Coordinates of C-alpha atoms (C1' of nucleotides) in Angstrom, one line a residue:
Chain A
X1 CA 0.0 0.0 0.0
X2 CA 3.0 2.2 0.6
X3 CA 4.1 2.6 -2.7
X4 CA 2.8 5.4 -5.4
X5 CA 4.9 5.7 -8.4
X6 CA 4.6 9.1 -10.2
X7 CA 1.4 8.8 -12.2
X8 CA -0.5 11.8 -14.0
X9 CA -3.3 11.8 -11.6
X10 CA -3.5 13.8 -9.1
X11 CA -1.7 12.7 -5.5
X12 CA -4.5 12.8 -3.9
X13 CA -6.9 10.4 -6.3
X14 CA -3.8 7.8 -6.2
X15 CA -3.6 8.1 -2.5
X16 CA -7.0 7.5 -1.8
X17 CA -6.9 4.6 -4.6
X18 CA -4.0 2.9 -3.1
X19 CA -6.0 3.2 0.4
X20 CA -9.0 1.9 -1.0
X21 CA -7.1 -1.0 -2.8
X22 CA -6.4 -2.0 0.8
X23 CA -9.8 -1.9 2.1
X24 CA -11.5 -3.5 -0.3
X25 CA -8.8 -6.0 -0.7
X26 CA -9.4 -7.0 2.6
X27 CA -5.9 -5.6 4.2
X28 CA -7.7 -3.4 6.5
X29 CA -10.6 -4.6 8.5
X30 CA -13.6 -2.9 9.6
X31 CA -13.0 -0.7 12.3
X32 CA -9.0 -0.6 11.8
X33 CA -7.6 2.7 12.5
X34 CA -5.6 4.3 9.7
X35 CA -2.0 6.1 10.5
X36 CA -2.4 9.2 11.7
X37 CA -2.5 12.5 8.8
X38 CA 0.8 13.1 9.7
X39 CA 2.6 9.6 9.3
X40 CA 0.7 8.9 6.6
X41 CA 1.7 12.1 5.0
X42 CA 5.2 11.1 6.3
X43 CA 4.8 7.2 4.1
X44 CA 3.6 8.9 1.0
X45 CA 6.0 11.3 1.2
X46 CA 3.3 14.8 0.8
X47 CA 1.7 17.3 2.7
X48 CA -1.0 16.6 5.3
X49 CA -3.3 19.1 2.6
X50 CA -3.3 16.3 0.5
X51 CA -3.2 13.3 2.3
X52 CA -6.8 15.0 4.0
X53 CA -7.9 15.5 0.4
X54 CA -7.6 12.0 -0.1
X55 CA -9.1 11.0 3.1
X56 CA -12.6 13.2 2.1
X57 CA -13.0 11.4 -1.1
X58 CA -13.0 8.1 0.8
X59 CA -15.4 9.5 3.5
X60 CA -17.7 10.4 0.7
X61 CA -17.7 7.1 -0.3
X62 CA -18.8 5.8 3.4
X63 CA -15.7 4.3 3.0
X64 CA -14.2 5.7 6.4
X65 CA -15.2 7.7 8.8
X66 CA -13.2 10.2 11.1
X67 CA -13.1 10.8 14.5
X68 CA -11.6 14.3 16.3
X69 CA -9.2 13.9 19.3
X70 CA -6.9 12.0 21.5
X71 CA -6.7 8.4 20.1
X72 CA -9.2 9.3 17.1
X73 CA -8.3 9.0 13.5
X74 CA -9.7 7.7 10.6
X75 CA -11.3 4.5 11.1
X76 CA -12.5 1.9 8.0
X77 CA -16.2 1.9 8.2
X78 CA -18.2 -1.1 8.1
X79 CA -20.8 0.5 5.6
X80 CA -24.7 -0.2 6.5
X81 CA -27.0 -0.6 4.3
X82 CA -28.7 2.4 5.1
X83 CA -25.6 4.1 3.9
X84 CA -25.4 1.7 0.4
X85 CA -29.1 2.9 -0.1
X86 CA -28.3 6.2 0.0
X87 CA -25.2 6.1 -2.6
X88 CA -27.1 3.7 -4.5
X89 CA -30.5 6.5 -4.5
X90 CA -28.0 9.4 -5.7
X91 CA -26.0 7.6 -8.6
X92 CA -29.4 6.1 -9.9
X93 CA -31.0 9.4 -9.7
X94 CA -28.0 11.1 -11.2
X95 CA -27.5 8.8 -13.8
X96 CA -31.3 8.7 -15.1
X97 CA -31.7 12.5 -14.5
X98 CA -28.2 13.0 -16.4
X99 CA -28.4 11.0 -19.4
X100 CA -31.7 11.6 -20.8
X101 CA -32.8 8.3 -20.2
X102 CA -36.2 7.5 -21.7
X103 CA -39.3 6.8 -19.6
X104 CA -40.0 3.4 -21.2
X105 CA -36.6 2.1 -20.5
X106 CA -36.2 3.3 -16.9
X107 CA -40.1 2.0 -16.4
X108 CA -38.9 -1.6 -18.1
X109 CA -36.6 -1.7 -16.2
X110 CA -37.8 -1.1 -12.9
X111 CA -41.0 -3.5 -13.4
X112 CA -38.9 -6.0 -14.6
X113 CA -36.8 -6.2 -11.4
X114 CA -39.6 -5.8 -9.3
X115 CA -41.0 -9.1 -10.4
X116 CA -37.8 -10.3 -9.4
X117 CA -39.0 -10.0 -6.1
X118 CA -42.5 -11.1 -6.7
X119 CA -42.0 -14.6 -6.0
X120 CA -40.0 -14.0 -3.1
X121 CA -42.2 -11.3 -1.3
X122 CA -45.6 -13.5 -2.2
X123 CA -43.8 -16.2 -0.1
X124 CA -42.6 -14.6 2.9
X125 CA -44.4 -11.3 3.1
X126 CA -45.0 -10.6 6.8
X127 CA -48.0 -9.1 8.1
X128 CA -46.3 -5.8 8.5
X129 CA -45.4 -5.9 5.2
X130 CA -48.9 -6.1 4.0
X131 CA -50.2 -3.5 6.6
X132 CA -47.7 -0.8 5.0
X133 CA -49.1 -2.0 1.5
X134 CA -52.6 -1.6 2.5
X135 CA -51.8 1.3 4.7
X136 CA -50.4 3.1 1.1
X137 CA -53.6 2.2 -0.9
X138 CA -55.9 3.8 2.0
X139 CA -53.9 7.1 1.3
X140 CA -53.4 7.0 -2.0
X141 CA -57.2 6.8 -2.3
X142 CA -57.7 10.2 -0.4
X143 CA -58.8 12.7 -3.2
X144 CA -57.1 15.8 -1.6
X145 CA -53.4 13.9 -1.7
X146 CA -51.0 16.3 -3.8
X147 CA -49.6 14.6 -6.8
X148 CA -45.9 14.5 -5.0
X149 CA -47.8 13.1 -1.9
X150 CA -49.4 10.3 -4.4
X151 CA -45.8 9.4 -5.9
X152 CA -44.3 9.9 -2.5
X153 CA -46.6 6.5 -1.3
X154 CA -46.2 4.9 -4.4
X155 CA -42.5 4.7 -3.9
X156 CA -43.9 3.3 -0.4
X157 CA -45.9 0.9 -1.7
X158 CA -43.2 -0.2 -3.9
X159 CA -40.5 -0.9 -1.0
X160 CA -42.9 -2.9 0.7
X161 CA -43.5 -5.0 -1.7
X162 CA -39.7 -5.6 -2.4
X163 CA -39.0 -5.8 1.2
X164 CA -41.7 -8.5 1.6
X165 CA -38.6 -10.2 0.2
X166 CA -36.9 -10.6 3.1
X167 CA -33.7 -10.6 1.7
X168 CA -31.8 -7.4 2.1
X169 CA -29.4 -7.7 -0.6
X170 CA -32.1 -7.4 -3.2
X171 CA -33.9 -4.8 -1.1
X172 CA -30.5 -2.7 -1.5
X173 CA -30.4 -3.5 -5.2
X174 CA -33.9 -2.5 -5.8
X175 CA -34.2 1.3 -3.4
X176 CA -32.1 2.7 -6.3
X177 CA -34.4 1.5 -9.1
X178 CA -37.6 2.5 -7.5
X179 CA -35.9 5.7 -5.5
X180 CA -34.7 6.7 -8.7
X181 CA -38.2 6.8 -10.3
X182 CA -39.7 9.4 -8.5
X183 CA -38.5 12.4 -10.3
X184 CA -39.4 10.9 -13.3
X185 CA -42.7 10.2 -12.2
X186 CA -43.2 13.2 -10.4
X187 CA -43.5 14.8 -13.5
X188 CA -47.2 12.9 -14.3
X189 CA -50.4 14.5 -13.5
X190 CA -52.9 12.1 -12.0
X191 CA -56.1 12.5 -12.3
X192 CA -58.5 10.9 -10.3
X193 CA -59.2 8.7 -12.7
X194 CA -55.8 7.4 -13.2
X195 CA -55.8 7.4 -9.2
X196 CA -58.6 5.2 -9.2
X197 CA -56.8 2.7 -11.6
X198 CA -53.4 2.9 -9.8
X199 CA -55.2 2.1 -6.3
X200 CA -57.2 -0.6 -7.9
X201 CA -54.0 -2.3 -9.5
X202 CA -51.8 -2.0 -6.3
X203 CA -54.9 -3.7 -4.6
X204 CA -54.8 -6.7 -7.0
X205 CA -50.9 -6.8 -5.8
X206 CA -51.7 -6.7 -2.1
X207 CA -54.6 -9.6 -2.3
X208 CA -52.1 -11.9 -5.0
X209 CA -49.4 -11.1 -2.3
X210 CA -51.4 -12.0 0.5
X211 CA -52.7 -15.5 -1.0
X212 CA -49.2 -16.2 -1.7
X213 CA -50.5 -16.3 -5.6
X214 CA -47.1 -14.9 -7.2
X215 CA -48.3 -15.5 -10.7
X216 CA -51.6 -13.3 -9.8
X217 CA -49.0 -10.4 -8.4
X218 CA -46.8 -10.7 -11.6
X219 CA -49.7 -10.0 -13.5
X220 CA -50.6 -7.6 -12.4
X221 CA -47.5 -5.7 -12.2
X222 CA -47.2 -6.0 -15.8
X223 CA -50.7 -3.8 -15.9
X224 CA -49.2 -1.4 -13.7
X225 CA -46.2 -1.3 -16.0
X226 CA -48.2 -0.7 -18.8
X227 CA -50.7 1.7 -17.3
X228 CA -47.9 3.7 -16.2
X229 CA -46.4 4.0 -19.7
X230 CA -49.4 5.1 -21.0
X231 CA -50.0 8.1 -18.4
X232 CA -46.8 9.2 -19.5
X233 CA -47.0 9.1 -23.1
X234 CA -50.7 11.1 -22.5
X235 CA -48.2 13.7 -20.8
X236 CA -45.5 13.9 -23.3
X237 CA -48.4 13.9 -26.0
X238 CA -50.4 17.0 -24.0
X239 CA -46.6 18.7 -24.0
X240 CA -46.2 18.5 -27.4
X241 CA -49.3 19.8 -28.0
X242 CA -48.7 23.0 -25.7
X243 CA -45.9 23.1 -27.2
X244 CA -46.7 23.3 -30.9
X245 CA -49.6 25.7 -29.8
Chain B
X1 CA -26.8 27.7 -2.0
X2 CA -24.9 30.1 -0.4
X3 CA -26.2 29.9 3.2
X4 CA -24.2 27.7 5.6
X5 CA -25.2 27.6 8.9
X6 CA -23.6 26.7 12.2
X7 CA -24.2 23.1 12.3
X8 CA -22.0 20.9 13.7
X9 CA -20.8 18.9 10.6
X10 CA -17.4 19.7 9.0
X11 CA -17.9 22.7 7.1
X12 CA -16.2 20.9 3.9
X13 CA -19.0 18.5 4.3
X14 CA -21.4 21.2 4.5
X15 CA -19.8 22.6 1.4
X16 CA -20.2 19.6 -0.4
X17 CA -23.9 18.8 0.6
X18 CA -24.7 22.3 -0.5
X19 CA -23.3 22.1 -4.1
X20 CA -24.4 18.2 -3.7
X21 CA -28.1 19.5 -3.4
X22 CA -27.5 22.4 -6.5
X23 CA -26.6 19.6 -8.8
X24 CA -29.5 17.0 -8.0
X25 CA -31.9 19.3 -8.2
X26 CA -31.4 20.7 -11.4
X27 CA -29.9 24.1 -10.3
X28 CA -26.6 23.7 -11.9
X29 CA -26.4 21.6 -15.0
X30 CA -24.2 19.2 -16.7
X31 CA -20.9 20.7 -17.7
X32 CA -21.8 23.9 -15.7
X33 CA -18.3 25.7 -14.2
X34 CA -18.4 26.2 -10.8
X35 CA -17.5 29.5 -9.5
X36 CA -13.0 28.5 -8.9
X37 CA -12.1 27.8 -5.3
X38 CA -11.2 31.4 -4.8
X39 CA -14.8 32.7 -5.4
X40 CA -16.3 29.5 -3.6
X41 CA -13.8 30.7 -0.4
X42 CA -15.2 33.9 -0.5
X43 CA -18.9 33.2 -1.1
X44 CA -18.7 30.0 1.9
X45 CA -16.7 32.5 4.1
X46 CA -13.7 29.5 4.4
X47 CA -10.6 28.7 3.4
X48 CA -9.3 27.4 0.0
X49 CA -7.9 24.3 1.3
X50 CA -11.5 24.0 3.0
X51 CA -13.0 24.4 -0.2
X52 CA -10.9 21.6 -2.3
X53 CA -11.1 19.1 0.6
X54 CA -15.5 19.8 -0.4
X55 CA -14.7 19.6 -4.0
X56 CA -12.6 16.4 -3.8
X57 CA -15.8 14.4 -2.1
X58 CA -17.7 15.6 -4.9
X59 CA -15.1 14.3 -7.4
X60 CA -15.3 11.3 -5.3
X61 CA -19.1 10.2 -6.4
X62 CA -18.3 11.6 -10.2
X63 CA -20.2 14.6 -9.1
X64 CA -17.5 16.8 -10.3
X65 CA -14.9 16.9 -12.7
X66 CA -11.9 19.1 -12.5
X67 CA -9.4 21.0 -15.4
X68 CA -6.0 23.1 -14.7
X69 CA -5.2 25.2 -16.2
X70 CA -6.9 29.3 -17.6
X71 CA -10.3 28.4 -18.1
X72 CA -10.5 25.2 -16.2
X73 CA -12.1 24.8 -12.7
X74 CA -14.3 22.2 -11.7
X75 CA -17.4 21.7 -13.8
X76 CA -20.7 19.5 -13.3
X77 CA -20.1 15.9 -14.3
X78 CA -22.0 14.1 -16.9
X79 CA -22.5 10.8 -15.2
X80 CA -21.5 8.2 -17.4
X81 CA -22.8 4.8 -17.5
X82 CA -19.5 3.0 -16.9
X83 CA -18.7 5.6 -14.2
X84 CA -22.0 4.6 -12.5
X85 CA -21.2 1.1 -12.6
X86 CA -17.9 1.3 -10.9
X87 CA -19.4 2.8 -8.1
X88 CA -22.4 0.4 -8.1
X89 CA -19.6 -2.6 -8.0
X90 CA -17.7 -0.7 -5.3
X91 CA -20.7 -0.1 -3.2
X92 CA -22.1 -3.0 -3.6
X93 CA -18.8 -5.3 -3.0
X94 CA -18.3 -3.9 0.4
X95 CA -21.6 -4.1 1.6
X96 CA -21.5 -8.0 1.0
X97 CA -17.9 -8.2 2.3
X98 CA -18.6 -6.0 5.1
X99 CA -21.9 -7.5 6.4
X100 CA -21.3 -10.8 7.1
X101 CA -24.0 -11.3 3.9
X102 CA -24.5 -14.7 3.9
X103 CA -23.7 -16.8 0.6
X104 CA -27.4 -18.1 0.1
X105 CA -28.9 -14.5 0.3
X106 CA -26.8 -13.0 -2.1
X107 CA -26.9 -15.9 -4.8
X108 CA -30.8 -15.6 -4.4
X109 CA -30.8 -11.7 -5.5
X110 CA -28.3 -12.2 -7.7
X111 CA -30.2 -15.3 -9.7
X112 CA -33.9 -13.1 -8.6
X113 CA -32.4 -10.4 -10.7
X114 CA -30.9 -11.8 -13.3
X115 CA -34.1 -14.2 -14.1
X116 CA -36.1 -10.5 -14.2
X117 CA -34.0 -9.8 -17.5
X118 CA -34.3 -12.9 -19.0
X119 CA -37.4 -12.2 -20.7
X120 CA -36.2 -9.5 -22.3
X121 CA -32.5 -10.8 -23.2
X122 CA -34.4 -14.2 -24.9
X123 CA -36.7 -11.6 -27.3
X124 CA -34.0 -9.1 -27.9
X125 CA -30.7 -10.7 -28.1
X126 CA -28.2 -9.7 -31.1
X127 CA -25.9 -12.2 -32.8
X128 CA -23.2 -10.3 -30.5
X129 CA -24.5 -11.2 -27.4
X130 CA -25.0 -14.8 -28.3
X131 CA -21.5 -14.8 -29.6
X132 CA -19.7 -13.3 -26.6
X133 CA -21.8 -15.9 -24.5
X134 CA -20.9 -19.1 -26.7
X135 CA -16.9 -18.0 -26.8
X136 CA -17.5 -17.6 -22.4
X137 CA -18.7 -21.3 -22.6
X138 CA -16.0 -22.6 -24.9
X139 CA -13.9 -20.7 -22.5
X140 CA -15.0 -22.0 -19.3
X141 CA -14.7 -26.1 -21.1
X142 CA -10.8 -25.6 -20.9
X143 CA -9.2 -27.6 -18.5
X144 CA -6.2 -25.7 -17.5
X145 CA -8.4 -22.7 -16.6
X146 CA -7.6 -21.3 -12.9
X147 CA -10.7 -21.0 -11.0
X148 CA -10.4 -17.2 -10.8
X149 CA -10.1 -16.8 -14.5
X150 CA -12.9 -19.6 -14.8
X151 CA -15.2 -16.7 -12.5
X152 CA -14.2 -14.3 -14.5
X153 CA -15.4 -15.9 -17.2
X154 CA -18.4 -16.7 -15.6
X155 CA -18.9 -13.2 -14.6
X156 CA -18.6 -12.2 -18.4
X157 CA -21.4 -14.8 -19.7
X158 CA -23.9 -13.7 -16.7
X159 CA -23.4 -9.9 -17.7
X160 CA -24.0 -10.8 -21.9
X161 CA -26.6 -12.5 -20.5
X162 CA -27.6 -9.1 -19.3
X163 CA -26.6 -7.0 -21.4
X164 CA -28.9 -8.9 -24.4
X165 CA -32.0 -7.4 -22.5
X166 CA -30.7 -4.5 -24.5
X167 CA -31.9 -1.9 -21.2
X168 CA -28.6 -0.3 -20.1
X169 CA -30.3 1.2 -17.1
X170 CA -31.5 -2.9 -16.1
X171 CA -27.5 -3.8 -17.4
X172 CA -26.2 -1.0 -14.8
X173 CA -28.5 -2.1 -11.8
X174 CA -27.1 -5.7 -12.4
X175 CA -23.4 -5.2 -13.2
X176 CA -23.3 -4.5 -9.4
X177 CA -24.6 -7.7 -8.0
X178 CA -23.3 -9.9 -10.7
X179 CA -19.6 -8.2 -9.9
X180 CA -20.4 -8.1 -6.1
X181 CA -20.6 -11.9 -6.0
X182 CA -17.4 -12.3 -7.5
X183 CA -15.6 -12.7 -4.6
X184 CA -17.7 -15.4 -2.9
X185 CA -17.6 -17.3 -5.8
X186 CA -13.8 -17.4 -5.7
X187 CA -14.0 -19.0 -2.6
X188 CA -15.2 -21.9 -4.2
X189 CA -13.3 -24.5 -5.9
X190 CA -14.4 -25.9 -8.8
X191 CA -13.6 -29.5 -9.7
X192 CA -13.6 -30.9 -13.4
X193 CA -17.0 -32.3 -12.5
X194 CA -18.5 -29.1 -11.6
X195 CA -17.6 -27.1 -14.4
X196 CA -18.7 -29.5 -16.5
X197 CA -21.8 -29.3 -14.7
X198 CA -22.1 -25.1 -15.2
X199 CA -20.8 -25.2 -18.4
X200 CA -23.7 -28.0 -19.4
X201 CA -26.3 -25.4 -17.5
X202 CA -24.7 -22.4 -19.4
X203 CA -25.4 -23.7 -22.8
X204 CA -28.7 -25.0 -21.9
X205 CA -29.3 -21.1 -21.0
X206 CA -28.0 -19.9 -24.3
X207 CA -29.4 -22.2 -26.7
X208 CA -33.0 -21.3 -24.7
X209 CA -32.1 -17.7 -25.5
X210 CA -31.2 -18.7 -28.7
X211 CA -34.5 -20.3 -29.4
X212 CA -36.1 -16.8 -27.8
X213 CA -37.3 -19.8 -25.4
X214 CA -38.0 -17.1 -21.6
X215 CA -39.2 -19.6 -20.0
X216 CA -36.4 -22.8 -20.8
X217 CA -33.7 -19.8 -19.7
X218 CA -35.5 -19.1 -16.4
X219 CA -36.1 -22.5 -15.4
X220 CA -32.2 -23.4 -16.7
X221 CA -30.7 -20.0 -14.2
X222 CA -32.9 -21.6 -11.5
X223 CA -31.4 -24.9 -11.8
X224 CA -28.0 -23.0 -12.2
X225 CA -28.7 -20.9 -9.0
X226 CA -29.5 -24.6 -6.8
X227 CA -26.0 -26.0 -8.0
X228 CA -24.4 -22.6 -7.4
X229 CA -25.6 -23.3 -3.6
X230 CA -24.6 -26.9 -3.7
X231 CA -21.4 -26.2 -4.3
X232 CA -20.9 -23.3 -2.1
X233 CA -22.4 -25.7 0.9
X234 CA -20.0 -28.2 0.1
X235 CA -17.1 -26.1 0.7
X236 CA -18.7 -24.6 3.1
X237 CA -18.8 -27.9 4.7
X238 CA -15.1 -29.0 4.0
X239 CA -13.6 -26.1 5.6
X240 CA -15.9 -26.9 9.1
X241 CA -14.6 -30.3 8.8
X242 CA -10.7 -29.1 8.5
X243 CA -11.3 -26.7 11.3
X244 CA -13.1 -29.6 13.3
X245 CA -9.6 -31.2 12.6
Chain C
dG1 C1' -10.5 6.0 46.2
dC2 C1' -12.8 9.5 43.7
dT3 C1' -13.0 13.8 41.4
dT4 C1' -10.8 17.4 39.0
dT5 C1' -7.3 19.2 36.3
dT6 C1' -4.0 19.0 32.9
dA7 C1' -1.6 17.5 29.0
dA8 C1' -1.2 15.3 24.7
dA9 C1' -2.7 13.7 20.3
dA10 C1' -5.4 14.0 16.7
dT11 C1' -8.5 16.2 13.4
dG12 C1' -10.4 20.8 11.6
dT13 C1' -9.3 25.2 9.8
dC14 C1' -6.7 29.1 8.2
dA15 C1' -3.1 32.1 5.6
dG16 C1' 0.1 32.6 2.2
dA17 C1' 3.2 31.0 -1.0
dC18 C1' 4.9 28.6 -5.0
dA19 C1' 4.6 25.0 -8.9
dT20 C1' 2.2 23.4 -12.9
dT21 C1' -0.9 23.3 -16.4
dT22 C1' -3.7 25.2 -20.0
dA23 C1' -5.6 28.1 -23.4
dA24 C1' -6.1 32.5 -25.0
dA25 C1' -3.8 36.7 -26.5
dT26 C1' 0.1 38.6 -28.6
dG27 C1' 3.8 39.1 -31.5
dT28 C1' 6.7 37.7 -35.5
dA29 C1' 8.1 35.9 -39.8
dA30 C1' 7.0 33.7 -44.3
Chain D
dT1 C1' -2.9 37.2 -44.5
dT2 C1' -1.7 33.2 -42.4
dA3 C1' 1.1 30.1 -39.6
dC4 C1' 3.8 29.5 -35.9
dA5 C1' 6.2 30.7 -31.7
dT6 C1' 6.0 33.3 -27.4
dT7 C1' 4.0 35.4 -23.6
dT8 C1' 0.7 35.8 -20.2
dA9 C1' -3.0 35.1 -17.1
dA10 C1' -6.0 32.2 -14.6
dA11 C1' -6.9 28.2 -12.5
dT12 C1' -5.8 24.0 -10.0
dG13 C1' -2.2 21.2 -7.4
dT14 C1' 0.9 21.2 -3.7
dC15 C1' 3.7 22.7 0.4
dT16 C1' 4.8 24.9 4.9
dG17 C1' 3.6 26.3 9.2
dA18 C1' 0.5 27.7 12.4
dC19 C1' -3.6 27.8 15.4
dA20 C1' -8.3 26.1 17.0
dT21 C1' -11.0 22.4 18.7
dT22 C1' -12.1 18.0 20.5
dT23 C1' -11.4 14.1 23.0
dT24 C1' -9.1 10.8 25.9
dA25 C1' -5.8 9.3 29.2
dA26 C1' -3.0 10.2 32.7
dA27 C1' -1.6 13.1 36.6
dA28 C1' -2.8 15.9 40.5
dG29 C1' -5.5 17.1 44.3
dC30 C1' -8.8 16.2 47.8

DNA sequence: GCTTTTAAAATGTCAGACATTTAAATGTAA
DNA sequence: TTACATTTAAATGTCTGACATTTTAAAAGC
């Protein structure tokens, strides 16, 4: 890990590289302490400036953590999954926000890895899990829910349906997909007809959930997948029209 | 953005969060030039070192990129797709080396999600992909293949696999749990008789995507995903048994 | 023996300086 | 006029040294 051989990059991004090497790697365990700025300012022979630099881009990644006084330090972080969600939320959101990534693909693909879970969530779904579900459709029904409200449940909804999973690996893999949604369809109008069709669909989920009928929830999530794309192309079609008018 | 309160979090943190929250929510664009350190100093009421140790988090997450030179400075990133997946493979790699994930849950969202594209790869897949998945299982038939280039290999068929859904959002939230599971799987050895074994199951999933067949390549990963586990219990098993010794 | 004080070690922050890189502006010659 | 070389300015990258703040452990005092 010492070593650092004069690169282009900056010293900073090879310091933190070489550091990250050795976490990942597995050379330095969860809650190890790292050398002090100083000495390890002093081993990669540079200032303290830039050995901090370094250590802030691995504390962005959750990689570390840092702790002020006596006998602190940076410390490797054992990084929770609350943490993962989060980093996982911002680069899906970024990515989909940044790249003009079309409606349809981003809905395919987030359907398509929700039925993932399907199977799974229809066989272990706890009875929490299916109060939060039908919790969600009771408000979601309310008429004088704001549109951001309606989306905000929806994404809800959603969670517990892939947490019904029980298996937090995919429940990590699947906050970015569904999190990552929202903006997108934040920008739909729904009526309260479309309401009425949404709460009616995520209803169909809840009871195929609840008899453990994971072919009936599939289904049905294919409908929602379709409905949805057709709500949005009425909203890009009512844009253009504004638009040409 | 300018505002920066008292809180108690570093104030390079602060810094960051603030210009974080300017990017997400649309307020500074892709490829926009942020004020230079100088300005930033001033308008934060820090120092420059401050500033950079804020800007070099952002670089961290590909927030950011930065230029020297006249007319350089740090500008809003375009997150790329492959940029998005490094991070994704990071994040996800220490979360399953960090938490003690067991083997079973993580092969389970791993085959969960990769059976969600499968659909889609069977109806959609290009000569290319069937190609690069047919040269992976010729691969994988060589004898004198380590068993880390052998995972590797594997790793390169799952994410064709993949990758003939033709949805690079769904290819992005996969590369991160196909990758992550790269280093459980090297814990594994693989006799002759088990490779022949994948290598029989890998063909059976091509040829079913071949023949556009969903439901043959689903049924063909979940057989693949119970032998996976057999496998991983039998070392699993061994090593108690040395230990026991 | 318990509490209080003190000291030390570490990160957080600042100020100023210099080095390096890069592109635009300028100048010069064909 | 155009092409090329030179200069220059603006910005990031890095260094040095200092001080502030926080936190813990050890020392001092009762």
């Amino acid at each position: 890990m010492k070593i650092d051989p004069d690169k282009k990059a900056d010293l900073s991004a090879q310091i933190a590289q070489a550091i990250r090497d050795a976490i990942v790697s597995g050379d330095m365990i969860v809650d190890e302490r790292l050398p002090s700025e100083a000495e390890l300012a002093d081993q990669f022979e540079v200032s303290r400036p830039t050995v901090r630099e370094a250590l802030k881009r691995l504390a962005a990644q959750s990689l570390i953590r840092t702790q002020r006084g006596a006998f602190g330090g940076a410390f490797v972080n054992k990084l929770s999954y609350e943490e993962a969600y989060g980093q996982q939320i911002t680069t899906s959101t970024l990515l989909l926000s940044m790249n003009a990534v079309s409606f349809d693909v981003a809905c395919e693909a987030r359907y398509a890895l929700e039925r993932a879970c399907t199977p799974l969530s229809a066989e272990r779904r706890t009875p929490d899990h299916l109060a939060t579900m039908r919790a969600e459709i009771h408000r979601q029904g309310h008429p004088g829910l704001s549109d951001e409200s309606f989306c905000a449940s929806d994404v809800t909804f959603h969670r517990a349906l892939v947490d019904a999973a029980c298996n937090p690996v995919l429940s990590y893999q699947l906050a970015g997909a569904v999190e990552a949604m929202q903006p997108l369809m934040n920008m739909i109008t729904f009526t309260a007809r479309s309401r009425e069709e949404i709460v009616r669909l995520h209803t169909r989920i809840a009871d195929a959930v609840e008899d453990t009928d994971a072919q009936a929830a599939e289904t049905a999530l294919h409908e929602l997948e379709a409905y949805t794309l057709t709500l949005a192309r009425d909203v890009m079609a009512a844009r253009q029209k504004t638009r040409q008018v």
